[in-house]
Coordinates of C-alpha atoms in Angstrom, one line a residue:
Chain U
X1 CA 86.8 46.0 170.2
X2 CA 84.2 47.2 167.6
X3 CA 84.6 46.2 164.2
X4 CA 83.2 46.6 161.5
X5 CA 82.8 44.3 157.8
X6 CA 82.6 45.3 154.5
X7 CA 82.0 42.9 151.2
X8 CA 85.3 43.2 149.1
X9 CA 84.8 45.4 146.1
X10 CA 85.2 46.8 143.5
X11 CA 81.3 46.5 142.6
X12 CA 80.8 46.9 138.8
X13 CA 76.8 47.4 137.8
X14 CA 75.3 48.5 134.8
X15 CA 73.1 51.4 135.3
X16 CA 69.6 50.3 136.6
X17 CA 70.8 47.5 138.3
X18 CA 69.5 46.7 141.5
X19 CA 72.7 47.3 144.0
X20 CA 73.5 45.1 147.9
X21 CA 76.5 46.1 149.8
X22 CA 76.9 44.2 153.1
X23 CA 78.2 45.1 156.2
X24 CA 77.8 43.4 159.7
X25 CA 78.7 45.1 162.9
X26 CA 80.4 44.2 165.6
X27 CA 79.9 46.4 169.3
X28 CA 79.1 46.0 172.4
X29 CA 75.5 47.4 173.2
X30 CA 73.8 49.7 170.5
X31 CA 75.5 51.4 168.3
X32 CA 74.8 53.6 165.5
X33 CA 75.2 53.0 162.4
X34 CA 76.0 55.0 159.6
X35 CA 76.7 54.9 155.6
X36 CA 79.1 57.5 154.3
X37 CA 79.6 58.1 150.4
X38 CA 83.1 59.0 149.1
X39 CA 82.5 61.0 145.2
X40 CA 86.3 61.0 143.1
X41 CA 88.3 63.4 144.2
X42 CA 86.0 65.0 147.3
X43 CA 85.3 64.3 150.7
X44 CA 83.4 62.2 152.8
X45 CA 79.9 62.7 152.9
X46 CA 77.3 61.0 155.4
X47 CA 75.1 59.5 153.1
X48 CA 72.6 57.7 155.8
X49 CA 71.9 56.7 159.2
X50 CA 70.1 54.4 161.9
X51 CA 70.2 54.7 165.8
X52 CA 68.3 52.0 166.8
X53 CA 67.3 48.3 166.2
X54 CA 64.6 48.1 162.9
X55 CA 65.0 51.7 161.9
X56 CA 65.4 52.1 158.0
X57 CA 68.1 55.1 157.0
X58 CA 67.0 56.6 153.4
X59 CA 68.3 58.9 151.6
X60 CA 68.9 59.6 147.1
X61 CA 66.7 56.2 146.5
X62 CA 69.5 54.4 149.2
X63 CA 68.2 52.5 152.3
X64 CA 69.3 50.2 154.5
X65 CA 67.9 48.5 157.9
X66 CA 69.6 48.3 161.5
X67 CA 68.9 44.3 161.9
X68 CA 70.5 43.4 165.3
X69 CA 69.5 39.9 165.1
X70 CA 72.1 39.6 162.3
X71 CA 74.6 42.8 163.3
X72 CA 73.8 44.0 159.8
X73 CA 73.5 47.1 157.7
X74 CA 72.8 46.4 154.6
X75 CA 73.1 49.1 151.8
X76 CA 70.4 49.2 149.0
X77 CA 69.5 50.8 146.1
X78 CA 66.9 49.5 143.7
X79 CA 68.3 51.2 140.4
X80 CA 71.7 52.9 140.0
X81 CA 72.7 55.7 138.3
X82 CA 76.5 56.4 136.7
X83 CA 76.7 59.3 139.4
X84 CA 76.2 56.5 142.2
X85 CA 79.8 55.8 141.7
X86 CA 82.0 56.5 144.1
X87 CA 83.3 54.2 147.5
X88 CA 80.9 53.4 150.0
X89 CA 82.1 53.4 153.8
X90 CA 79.9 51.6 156.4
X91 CA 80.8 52.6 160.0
X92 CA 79.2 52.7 163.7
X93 CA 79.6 54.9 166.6
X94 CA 79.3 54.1 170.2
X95 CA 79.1 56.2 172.7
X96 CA 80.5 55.4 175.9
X97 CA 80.3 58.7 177.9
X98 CA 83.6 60.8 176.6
X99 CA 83.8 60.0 172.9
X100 CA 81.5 58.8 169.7
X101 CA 84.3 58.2 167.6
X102 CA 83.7 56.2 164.0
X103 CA 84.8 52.9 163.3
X104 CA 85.1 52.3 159.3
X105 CA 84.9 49.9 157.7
X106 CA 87.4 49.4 154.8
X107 CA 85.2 51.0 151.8
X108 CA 83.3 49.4 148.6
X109 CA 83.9 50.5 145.4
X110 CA 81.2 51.2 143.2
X111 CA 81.2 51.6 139.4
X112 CA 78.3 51.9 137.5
X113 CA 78.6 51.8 134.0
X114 CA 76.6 52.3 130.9
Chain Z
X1 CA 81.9 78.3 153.9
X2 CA 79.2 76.8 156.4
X3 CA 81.5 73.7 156.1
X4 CA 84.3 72.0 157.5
X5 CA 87.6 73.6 156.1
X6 CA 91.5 71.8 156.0
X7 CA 94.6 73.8 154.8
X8 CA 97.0 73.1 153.3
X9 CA 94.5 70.6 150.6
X10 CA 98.4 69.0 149.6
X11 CA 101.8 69.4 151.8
X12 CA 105.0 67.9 150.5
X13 CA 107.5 66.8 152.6
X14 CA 111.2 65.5 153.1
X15 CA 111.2 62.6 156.2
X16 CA 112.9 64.2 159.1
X17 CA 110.7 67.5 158.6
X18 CA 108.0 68.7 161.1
X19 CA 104.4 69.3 159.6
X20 CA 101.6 71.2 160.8
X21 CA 97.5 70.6 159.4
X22 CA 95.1 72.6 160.3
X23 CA 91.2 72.3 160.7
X24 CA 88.3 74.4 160.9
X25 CA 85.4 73.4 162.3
X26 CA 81.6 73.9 161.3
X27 CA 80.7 77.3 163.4
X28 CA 78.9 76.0 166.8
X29 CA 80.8 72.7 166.5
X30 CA 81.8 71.5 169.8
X31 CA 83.5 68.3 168.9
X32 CA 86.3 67.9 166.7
X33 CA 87.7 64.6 165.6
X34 CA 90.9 63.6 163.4
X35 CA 91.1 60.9 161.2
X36 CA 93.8 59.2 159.2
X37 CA 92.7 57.6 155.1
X38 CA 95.7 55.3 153.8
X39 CA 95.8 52.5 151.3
X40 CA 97.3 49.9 153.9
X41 CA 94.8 50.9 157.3
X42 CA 91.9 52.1 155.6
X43 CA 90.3 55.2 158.0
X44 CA 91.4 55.4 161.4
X45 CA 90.1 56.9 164.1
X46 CA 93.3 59.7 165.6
X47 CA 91.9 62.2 168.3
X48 CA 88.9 63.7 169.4
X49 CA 88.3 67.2 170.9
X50 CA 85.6 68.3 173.3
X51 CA 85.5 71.8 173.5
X52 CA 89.5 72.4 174.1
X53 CA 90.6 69.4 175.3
X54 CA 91.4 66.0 174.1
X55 CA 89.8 63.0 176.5
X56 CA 90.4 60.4 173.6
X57 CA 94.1 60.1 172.2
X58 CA 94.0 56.6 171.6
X59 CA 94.5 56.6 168.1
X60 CA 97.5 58.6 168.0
X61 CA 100.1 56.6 166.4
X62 CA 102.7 57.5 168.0
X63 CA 104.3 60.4 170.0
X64 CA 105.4 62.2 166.8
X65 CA 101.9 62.9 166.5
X66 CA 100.3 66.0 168.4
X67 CA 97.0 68.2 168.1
X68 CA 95.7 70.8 170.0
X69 CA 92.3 73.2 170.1
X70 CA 91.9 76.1 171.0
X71 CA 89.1 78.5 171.4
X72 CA 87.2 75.7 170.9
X73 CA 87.3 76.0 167.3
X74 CA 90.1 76.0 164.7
X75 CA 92.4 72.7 165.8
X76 CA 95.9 72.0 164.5
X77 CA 97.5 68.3 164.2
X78 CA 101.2 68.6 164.3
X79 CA 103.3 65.6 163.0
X80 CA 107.2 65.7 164.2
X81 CA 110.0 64.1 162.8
X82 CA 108.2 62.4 160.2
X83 CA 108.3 59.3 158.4
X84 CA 107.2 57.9 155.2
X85 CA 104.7 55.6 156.8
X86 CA 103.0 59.1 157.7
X87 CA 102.3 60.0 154.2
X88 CA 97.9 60.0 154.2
X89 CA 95.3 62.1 153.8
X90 CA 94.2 63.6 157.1
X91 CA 90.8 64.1 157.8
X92 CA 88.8 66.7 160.3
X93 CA 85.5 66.3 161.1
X94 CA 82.9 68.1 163.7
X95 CA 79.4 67.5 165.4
X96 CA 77.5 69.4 167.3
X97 CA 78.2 67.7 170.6
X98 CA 80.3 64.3 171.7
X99 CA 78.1 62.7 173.8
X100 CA 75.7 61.4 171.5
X101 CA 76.5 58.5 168.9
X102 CA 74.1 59.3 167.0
X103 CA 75.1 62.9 166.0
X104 CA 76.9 63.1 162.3
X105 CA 79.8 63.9 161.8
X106 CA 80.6 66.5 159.1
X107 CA 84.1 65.7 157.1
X108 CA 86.2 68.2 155.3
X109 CA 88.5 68.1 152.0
X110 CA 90.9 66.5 153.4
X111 CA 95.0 67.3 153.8
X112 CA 97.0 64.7 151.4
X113 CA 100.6 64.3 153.1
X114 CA 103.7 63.0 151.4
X115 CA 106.5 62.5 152.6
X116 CA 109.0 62.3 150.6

């Protein structure tokens, strides 16, 4: 069935530092892929997306690539702020005609310190 | 609100009690999903509504666990009977149509279940 892979967190950063969270995929034909943000003490929030092979999702200085040659979605961010912390979920969806449900995977923790 | 509201935001329980969570949808919504946030399983995927009914129950844990949708809007999740293991934080979240995996998917608050 589809899975998908998160690196182990928590991630601690200082604030500026350049920030990688992996996640690999793994579906049957072409998913969509999807990061979703998690503040303390709110909901989830779709942070990102990619629906096809070498699109780039971007969004609040985040990016990250659909690379199917390596079932990867990496998440970047080239400078962090303290208000970047929160948990990070990385998740697909894959229609198959009578759903599009999410698989997540099981969250990064980010802290950014000062 | 233009979003996606849950109520109760915290139930309390004994085990043995029946529960009842309830989701709103975002207005125009026509697919409704459940999902399940614990410390042990992570999030996992429960239900899924398209318009009123339910074609994907396969994440139901077990058949304690109920939901229906009607009107195709407001959606209710109905736990019998229930156990400790239950205690989670129940998430709703709605698109704009099913049959695309690329539409987002809009999460509310969140109901935080314990059962006691």
């Amino acid at each position: 069935g589809d899975s998908v892979t998160q690196m182990e967190g928590p991630v601690t950063l200082s604030e500026e530092a350049f920030l990688t969270i992996n996640c690999t995929y793994t579906a049957t034909g072409y998913p969509s892929l999807f990061w979703y943000v998690q503040y303390p003490g709110e909901g989830l929030q779709l942070l990102l997306k990619a629906t096809k092979a070498d699109d780039k999702g971007s969004n609040k200085g985040f990016e990250a690539t659909y690379r199917k040659e390596t079932t990867s979605f990496h998440l970047e961010k080239g400078s962090v702020q303290v208000s970047d912390s929160a948990v990070y979920f990385c998740a697909l969806s894959r229609p198959t005609g009578t759903a599009s449900k999410l698989t997540f995977g099981t969250g990064t923790r980010l802290q950014v310190t000062l | 609100g233009a979003g996606v509201s849950q109520s109760p935001s915290n139930k309390v329980t004994e085990k043995g009690k029946d529960v009842e969570l309830r989701c709103d949808p975002i207005s125009g919504h026509t697919a409704l999903y459940w999902y399940r946030q614990s410390l042990g399983q992570g999030l996992e995927f429960l239900i899924y509504f398209q318009g009123n009914s339910a074609p994907d129950k396969s994440g139901l844990p077990s058949d304690r666990f109920s939901a229906e949708r009607t009107g195709g809007s407001v959606s209710t999740l109905t736990i019998q009977r229930t156990q400790q293991e239950d205690s989670a934080v129940y998430l709703c979240a709605s698109s704009l149509d099913w049959a695309s995996g690329a539409n987002e998917q809009y999460f509310g608050p969140g109901t935080r279940l314990t059962v006691t």
